JSON list of C-alpha atoms in Angstrom, two decimals:
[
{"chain": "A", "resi": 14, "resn": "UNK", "atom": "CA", "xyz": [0.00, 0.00, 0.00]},
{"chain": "A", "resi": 15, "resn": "UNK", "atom": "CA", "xyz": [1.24, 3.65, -0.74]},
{"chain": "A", "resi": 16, "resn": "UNK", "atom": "CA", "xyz": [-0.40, 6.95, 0.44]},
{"chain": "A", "resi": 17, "resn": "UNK", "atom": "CA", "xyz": [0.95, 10.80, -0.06]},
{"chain": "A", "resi": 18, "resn": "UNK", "atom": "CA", "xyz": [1.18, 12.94, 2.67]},
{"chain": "A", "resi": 19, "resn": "UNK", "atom": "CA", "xyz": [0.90, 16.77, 2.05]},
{"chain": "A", "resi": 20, "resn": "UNK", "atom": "CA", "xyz": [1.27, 19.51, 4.91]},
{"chain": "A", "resi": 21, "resn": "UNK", "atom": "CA", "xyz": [-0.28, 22.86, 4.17]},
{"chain": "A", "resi": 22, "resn": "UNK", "atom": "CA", "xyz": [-3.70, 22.74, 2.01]},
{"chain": "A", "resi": 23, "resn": "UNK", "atom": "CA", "xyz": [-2.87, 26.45, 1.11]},
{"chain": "A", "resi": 24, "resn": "UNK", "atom": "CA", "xyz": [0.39, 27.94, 0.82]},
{"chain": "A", "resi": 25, "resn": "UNK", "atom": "CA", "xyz": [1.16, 31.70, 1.04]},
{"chain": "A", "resi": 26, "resn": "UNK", "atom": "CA", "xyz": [4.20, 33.44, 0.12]},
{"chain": "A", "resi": 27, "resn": "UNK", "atom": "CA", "xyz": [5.28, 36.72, -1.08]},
{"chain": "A", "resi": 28, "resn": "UNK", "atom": "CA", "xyz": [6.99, 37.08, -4.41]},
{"chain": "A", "resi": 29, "resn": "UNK", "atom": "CA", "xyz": [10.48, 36.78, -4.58]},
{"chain": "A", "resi": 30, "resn": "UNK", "atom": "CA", "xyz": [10.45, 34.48, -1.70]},
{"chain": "A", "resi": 31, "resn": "UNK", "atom": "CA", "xyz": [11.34, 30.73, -1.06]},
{"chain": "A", "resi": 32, "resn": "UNK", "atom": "CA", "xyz": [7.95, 28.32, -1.79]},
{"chain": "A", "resi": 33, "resn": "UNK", "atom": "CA", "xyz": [8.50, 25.12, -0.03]},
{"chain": "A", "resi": 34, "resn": "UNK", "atom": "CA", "xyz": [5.52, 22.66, -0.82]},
{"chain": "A", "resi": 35, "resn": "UNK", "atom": "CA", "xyz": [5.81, 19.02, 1.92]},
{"chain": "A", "resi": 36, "resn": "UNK", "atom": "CA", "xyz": [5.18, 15.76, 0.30]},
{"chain": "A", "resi": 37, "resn": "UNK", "atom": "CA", "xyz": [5.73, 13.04, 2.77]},
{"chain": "A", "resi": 38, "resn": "UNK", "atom": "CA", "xyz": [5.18, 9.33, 1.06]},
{"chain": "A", "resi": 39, "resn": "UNK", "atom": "CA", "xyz": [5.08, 6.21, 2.42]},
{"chain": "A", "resi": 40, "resn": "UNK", "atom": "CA", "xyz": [5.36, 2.73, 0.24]},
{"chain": "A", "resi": 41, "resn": "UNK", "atom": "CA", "xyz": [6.12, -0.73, 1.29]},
{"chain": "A", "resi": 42, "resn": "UNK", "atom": "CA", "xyz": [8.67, -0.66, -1.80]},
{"chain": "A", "resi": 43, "resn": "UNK", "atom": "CA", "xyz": [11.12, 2.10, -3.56]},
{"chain": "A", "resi": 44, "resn": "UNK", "atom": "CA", "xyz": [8.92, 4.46, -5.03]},
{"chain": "A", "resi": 45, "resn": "UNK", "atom": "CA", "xyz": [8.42, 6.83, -7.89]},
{"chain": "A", "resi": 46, "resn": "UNK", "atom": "CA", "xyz": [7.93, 10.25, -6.47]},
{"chain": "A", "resi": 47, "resn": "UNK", "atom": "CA", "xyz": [5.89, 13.35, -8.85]},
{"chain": "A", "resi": 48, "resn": "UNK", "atom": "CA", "xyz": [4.70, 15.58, -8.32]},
{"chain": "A", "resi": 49, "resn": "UNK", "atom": "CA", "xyz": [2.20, 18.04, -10.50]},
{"chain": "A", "resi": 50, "resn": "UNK", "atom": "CA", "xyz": [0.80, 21.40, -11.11]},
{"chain": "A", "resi": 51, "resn": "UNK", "atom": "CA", "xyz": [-2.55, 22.21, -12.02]},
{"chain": "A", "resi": 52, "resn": "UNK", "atom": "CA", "xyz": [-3.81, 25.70, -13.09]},
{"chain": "A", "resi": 53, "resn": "UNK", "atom": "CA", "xyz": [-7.42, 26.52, -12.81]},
{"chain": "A", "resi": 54, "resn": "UNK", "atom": "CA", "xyz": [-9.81, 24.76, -14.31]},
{"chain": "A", "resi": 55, "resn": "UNK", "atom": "CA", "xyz": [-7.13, 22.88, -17.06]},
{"chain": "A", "resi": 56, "resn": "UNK", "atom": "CA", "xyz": [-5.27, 19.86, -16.42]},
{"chain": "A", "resi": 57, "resn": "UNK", "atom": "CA", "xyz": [-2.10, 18.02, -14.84]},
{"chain": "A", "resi": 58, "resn": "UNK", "atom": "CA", "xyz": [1.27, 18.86, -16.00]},
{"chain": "A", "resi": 59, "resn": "UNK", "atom": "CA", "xyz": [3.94, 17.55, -14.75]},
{"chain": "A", "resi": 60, "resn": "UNK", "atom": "CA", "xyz": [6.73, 19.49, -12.90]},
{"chain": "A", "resi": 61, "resn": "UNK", "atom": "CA", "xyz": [9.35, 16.78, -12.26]},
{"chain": "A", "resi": 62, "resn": "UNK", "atom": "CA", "xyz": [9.66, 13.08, -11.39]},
{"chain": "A", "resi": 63, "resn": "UNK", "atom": "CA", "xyz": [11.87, 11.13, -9.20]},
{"chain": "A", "resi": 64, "resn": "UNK", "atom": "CA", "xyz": [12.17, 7.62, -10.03]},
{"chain": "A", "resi": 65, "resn": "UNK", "atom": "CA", "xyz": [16.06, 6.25, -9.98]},
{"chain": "A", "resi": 66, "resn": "UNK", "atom": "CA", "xyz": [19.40, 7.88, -9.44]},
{"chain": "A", "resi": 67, "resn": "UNK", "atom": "CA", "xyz": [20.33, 11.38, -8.45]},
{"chain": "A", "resi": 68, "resn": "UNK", "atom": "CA", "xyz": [18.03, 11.95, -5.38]},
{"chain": "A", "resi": 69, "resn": "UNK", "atom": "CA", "xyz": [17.93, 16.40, -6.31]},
{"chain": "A", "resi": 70, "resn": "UNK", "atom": "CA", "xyz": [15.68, 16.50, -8.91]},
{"chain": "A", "resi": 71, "resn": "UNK", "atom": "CA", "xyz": [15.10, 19.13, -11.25]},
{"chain": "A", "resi": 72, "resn": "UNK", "atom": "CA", "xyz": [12.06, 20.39, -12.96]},
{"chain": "A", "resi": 73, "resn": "UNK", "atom": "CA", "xyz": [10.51, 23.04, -15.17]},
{"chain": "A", "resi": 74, "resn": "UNK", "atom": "CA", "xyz": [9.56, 26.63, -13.90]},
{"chain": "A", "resi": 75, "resn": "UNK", "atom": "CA", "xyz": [12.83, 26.74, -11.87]},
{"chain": "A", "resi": 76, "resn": "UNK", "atom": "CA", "xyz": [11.31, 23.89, -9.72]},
{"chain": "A", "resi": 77, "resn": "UNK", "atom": "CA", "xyz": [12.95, 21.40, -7.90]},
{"chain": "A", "resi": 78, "resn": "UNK", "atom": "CA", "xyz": [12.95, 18.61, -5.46]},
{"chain": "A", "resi": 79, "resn": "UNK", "atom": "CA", "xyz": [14.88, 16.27, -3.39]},
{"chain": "A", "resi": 80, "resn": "UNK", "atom": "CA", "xyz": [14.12, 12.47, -2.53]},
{"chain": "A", "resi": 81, "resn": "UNK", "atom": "CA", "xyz": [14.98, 11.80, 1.18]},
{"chain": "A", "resi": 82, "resn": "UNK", "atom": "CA", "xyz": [14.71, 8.61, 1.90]},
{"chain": "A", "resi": 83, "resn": "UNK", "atom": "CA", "xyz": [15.42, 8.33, 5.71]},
{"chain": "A", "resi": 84, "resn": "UNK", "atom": "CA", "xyz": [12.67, 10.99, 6.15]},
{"chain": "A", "resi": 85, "resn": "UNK", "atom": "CA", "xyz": [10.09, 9.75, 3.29]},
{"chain": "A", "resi": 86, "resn": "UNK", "atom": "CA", "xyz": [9.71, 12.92, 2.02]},
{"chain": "A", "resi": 87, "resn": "UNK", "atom": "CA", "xyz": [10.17, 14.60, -1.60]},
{"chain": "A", "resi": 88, "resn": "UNK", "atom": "CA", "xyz": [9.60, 18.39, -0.71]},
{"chain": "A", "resi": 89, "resn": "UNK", "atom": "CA", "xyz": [8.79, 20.74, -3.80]},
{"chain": "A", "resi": 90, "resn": "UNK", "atom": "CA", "xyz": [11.12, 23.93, -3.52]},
{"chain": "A", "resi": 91, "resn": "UNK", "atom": "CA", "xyz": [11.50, 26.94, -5.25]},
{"chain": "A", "resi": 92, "resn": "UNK", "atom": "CA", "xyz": [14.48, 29.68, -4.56]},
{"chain": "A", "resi": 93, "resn": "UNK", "atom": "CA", "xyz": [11.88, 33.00, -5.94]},
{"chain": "A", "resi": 94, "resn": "UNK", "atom": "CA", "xyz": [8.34, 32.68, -5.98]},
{"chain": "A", "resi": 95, "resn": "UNK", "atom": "CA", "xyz": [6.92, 34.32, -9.23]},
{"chain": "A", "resi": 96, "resn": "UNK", "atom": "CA", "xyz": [3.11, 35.70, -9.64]},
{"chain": "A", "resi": 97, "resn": "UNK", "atom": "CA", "xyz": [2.69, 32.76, -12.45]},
{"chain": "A", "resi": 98, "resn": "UNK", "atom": "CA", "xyz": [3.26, 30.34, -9.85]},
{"chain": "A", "resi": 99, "resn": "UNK", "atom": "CA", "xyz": [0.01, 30.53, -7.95]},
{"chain": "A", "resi": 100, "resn": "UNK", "atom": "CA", "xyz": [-1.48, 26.72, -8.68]},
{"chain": "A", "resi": 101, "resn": "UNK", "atom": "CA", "xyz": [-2.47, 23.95, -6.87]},
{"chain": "A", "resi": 102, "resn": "UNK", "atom": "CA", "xyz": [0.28, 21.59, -6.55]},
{"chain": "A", "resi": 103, "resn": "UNK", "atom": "CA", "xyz": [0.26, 17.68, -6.35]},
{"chain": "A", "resi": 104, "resn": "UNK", "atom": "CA", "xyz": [2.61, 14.78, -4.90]},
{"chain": "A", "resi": 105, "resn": "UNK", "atom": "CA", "xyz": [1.72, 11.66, -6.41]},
{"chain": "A", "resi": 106, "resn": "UNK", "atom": "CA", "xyz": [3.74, 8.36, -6.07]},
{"chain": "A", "resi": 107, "resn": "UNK", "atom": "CA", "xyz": [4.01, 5.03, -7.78]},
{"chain": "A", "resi": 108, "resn": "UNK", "atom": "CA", "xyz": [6.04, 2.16, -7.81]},
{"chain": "A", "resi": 109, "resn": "UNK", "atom": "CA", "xyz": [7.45, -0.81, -10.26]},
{"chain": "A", "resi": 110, "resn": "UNK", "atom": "CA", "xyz": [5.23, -3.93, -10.09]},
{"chain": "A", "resi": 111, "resn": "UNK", "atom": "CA", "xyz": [1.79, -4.13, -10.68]},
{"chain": "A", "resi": 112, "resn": "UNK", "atom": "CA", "xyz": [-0.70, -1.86, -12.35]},
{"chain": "A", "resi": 113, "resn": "UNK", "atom": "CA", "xyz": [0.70, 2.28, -12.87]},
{"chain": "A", "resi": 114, "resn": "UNK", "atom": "CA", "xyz": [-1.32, 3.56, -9.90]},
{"chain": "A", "resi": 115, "resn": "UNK", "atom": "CA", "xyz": [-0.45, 6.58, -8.87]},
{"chain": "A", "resi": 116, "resn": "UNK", "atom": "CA", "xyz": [-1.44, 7.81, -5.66]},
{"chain": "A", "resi": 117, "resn": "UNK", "atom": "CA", "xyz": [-2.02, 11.61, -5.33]},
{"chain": "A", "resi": 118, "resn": "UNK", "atom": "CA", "xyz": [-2.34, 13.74, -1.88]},
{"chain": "A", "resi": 119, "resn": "UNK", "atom": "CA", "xyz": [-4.52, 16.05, -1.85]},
{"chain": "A", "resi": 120, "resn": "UNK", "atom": "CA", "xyz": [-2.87, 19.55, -3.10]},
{"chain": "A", "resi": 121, "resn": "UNK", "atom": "CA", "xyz": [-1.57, 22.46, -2.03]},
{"chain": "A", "resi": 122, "resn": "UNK", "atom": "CA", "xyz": [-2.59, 25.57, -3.19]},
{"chain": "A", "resi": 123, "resn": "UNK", "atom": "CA", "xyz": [0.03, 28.17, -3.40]},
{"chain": "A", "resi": 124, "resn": "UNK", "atom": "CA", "xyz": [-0.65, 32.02, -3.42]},
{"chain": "A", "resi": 125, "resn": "UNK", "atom": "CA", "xyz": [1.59, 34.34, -4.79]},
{"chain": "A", "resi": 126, "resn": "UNK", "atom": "CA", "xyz": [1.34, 38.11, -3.06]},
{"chain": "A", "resi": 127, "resn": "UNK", "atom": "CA", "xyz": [2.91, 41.26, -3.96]},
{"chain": "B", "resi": 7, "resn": "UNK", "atom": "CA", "xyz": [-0.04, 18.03, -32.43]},
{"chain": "B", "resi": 8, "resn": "UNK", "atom": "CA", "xyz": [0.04, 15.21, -30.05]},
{"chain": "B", "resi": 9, "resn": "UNK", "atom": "CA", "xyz": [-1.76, 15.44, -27.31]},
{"chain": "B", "resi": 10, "resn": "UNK", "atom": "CA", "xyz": [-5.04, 14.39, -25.63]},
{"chain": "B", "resi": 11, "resn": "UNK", "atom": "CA", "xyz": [-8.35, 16.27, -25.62]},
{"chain": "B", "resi": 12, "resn": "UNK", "atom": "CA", "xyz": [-11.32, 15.92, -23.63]},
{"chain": "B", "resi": 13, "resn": "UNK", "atom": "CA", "xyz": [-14.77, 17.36, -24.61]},
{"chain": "B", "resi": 14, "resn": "UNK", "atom": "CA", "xyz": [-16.69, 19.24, -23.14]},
{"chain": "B", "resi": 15, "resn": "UNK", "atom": "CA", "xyz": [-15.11, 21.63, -21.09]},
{"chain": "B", "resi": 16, "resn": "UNK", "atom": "CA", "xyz": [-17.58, 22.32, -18.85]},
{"chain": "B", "resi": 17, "resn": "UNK", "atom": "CA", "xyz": [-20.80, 19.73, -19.18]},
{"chain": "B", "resi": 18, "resn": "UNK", "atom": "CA", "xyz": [-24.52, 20.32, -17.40]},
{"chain": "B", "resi": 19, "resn": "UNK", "atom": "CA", "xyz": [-26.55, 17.40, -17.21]},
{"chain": "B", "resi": 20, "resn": "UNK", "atom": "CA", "xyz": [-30.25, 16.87, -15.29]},
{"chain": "B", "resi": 21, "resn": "UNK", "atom": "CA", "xyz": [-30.01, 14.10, -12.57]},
{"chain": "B", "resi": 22, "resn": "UNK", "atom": "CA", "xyz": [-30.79, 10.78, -13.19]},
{"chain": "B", "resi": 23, "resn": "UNK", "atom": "CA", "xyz": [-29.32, 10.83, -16.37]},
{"chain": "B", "resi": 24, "resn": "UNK", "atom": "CA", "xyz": [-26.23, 9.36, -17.93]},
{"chain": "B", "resi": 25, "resn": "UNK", "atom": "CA", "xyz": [-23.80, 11.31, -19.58]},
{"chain": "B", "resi": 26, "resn": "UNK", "atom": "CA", "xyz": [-20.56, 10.32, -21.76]},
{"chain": "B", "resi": 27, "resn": "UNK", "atom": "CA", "xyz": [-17.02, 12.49, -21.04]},
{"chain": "B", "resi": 28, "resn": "UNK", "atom": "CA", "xyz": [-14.71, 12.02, -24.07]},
{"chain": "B", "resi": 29, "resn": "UNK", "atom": "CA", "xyz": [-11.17, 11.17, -23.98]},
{"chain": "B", "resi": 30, "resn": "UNK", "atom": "CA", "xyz": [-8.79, 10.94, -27.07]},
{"chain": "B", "resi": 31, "resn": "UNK", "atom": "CA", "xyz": [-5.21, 10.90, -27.42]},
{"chain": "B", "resi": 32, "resn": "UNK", "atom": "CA", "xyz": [-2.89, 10.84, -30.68]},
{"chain": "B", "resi": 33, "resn": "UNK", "atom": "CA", "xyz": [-0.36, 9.73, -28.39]},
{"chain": "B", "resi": 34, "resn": "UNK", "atom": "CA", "xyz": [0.03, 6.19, -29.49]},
{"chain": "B", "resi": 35, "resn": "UNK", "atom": "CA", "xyz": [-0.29, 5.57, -25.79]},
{"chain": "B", "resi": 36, "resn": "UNK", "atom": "CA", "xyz": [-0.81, 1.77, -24.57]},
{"chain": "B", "resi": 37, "resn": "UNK", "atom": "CA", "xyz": [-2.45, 2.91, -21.33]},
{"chain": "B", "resi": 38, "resn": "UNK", "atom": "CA", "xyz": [-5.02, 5.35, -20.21]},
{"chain": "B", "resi": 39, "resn": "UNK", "atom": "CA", "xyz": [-6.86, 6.33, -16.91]},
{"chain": "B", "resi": 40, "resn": "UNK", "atom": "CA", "xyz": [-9.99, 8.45, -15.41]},
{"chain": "B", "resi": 41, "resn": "UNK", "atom": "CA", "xyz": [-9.45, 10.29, -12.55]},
{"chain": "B", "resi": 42, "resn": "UNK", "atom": "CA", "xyz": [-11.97, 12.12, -10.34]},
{"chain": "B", "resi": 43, "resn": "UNK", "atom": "CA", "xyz": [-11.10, 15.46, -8.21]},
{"chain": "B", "resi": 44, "resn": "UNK", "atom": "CA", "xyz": [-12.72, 16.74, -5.52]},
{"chain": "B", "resi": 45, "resn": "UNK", "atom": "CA", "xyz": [-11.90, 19.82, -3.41]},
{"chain": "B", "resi": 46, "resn": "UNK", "atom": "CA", "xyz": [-10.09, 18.50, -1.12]},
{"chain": "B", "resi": 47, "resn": "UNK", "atom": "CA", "xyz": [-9.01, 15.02, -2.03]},
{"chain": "B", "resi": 48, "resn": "UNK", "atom": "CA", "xyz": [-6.69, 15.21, -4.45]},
{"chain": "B", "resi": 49, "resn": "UNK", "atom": "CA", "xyz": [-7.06, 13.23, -7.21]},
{"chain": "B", "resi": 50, "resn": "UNK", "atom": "CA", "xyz": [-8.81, 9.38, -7.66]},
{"chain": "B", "resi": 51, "resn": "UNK", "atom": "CA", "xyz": [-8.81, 6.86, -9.97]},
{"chain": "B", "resi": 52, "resn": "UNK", "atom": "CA", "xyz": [-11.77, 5.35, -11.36]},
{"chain": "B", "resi": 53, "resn": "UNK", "atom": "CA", "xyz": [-11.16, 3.43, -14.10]},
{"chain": "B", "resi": 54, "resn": "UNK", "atom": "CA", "xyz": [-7.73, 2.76, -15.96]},
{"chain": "B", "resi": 55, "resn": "UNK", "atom": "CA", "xyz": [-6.66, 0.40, -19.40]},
{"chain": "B", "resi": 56, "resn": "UNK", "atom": "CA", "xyz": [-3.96, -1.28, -20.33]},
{"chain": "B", "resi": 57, "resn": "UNK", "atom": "CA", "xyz": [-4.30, -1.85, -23.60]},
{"chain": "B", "resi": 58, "resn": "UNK", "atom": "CA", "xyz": [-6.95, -1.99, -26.10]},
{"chain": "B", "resi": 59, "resn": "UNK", "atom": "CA", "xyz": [-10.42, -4.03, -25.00]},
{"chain": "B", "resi": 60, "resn": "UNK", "atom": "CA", "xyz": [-9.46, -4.39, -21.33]},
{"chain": "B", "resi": 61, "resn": "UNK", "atom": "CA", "xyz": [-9.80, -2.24, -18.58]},
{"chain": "B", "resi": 62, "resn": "UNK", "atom": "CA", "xyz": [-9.69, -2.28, -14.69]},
{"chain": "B", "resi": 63, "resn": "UNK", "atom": "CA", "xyz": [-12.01, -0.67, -11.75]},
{"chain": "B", "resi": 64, "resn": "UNK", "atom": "CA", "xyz": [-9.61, 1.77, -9.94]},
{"chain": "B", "resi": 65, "resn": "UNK", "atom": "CA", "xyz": [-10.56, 2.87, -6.55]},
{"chain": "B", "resi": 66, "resn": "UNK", "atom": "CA", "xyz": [-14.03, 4.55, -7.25]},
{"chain": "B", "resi": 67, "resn": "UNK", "atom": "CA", "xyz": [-15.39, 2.49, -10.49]},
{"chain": "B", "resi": 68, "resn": "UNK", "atom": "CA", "xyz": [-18.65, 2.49, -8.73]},
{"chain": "B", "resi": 69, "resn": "UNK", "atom": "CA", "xyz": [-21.77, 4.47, -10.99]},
{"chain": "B", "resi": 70, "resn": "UNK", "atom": "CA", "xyz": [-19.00, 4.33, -13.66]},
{"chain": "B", "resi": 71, "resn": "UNK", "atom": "CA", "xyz": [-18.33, 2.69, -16.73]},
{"chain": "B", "resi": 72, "resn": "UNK", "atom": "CA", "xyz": [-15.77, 2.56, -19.65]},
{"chain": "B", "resi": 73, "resn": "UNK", "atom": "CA", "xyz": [-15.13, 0.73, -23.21]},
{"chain": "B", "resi": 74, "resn": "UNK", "atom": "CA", "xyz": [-11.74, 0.58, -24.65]},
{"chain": "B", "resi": 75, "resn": "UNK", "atom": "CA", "xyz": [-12.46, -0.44, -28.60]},
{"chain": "B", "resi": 76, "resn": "UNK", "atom": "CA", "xyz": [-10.11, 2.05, -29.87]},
{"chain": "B", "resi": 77, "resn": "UNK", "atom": "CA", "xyz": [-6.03, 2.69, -28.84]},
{"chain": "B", "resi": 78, "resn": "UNK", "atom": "CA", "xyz": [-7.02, 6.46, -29.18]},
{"chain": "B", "resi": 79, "resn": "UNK", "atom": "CA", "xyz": [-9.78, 6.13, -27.39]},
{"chain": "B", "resi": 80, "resn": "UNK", "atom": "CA", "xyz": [-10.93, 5.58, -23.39]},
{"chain": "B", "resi": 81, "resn": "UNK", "atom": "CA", "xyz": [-14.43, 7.13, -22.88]},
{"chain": "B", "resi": 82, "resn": "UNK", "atom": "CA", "xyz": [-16.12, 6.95, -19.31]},
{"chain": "B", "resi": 83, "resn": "UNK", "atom": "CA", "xyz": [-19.87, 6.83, -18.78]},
{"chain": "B", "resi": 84, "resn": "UNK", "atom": "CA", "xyz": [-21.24, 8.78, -15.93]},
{"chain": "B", "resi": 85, "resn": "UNK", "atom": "CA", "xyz": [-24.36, 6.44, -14.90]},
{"chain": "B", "resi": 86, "resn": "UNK", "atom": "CA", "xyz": [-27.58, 7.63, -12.98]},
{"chain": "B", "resi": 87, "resn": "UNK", "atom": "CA", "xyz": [-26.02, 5.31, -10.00]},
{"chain": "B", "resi": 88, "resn": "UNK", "atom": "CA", "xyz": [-23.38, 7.48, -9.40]},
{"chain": "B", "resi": 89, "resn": "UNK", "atom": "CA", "xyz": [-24.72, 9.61, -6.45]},
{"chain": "B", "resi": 90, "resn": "UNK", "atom": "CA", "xyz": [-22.68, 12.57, -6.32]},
{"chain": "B", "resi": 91, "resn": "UNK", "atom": "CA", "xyz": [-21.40, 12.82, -10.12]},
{"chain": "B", "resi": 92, "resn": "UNK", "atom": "CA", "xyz": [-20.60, 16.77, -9.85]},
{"chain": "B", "resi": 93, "resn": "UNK", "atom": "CA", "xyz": [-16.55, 16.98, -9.95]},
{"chain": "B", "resi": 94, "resn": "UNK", "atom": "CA", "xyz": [-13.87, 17.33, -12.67]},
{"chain": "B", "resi": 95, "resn": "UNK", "atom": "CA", "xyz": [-12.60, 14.73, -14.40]},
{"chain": "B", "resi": 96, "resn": "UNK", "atom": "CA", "xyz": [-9.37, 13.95, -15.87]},
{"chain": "B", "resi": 97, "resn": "UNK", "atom": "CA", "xyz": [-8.44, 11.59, -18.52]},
{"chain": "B", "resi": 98, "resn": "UNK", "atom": "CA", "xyz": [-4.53, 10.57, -18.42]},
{"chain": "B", "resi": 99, "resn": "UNK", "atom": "CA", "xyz": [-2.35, 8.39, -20.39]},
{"chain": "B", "resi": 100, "resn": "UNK", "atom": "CA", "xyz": [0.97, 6.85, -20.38]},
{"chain": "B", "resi": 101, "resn": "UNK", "atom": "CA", "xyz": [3.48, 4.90, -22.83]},
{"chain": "B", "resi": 102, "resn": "UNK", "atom": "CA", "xyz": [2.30, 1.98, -20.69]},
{"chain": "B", "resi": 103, "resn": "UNK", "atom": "CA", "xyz": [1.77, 1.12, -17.44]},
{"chain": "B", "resi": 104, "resn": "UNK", "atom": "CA", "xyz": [4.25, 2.64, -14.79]},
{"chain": "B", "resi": 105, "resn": "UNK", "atom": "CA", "xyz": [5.43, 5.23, -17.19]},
{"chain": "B", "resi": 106, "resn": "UNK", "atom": "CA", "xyz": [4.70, 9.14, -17.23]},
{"chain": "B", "resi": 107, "resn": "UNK", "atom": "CA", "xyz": [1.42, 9.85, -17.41]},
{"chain": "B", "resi": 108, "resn": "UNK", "atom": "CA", "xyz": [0.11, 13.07, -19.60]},
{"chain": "B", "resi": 109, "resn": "UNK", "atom": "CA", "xyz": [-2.96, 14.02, -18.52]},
{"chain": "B", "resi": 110, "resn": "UNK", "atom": "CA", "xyz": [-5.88, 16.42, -20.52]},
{"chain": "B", "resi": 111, "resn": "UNK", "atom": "CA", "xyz": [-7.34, 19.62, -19.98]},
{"chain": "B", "resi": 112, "resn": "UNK", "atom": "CA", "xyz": [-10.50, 18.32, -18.13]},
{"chain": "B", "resi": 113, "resn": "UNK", "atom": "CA", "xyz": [-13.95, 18.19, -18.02]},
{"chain": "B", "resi": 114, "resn": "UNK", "atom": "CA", "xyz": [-16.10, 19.58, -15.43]},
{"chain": "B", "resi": 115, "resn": "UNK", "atom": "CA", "xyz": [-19.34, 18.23, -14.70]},
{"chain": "B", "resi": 116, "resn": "UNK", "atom": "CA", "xyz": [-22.50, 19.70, -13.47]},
{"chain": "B", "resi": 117, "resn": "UNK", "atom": "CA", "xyz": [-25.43, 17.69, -12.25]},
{"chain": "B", "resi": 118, "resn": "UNK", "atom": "CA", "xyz": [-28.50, 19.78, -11.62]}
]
């Protein structure tokens, strides 16, 4: 069984400033780690993916994350917050085996103020 | 341009009846999925294929169903069981399974 964690269901930070977005994970087995950006009323896209390897992972938008395993956690950070990036954000993980299912938490919204 | 669609964008329907949400992709994608969000709960799956003519309840297939006859093609059927059918649906797919998924705009769905 796998389930997403994520701290914060809304976000606030000025622009300019650091956004840090929590993801904590856990999974019986090594997991992929996503996570995803929605704006209003459109779709998923993906910001970056962890799945082997190097454990800092960087995405579009000047986004990035790191895989900790020893805290089960894949925390979404970005250095300067920018007015484009008020979304909702998603963790979502998976793993190798059976069926692709990947298990989302349940967003963060992130506000951008001047 | 490759991508997938989903039509309508937004969708109003009376209660009680059943309503189809389109999904296409010109991805030459093996696998698709249907995902339900609600405010508040993230994202869940309904139903998800593997391949062409088979498909598999995810965690909320009930009031649902699907067909698979096309690669292209995964559309879900919102049925008069479902009890609270208002929410916005996304329709993903993927290479195959436990690959990237790439997901479509949405459709949101009003039941009056």
């Amino acid at each position: 069984a796998q389930s997403v964690t994520q701290l914060g269901s809304h976000v606030s930070v000025s622009e300019g400033a650091l956004v840090l977005l929590r993801c904590n994970y856990s999974s019986s087995v090594p997991p992929y780690l996503f996570w995803y950006v929605q704006y209003p009323n459109q779709g998923l896209q993906l910001l970056l993916k962890y799945t082997t390897g190097a454990t800092l992972v960087k995405g579009i938008n000047g986004f990035e994350a790191e895989f900790k395993k020893s805290e089960t956690s894949f925390h979404l950070t970005k250095p300067s917050a920018h007015m484009s990036d008020a979304a909702e954000y998603f963790c979502a993980v998976s793993h190798t085996g059976t069926a692709s299912k990947l298990t989302f938490g349940t967003g963060t919204r992130l506000q951008v103020t001047l | 341009d490759g991508g997938i669609t989903q039509s309508p964008k937004y969708l109003f329907r009376k209660e009680g009846q059943n309503v189809t949400l389109s999904c296409e992709q010109n991805l030459n994608h093996d696998a698709m999925y249907w995902y339900r969000q609600d405010p508040g709960q993230g994202l869940r799956l309904i139903y998800y294929s593997q391949i062409v003519n088979d498909f598999q309840k995810g965690d909320i297939a009930e009031g649902y169903s699907v067909s698979r006859e096309k690669k292209e093609s995964f559309p879900l059927t919102v049925t008069s069981a479902q009890k609270n059918p208002t929410a916005f649906y996304l329709c993903a797919s993927s290479i195959e399974l436990n690959t990237k998924q790439f997901f479509g705009p949405g459709t949101r769905l009003t039941v009056l």
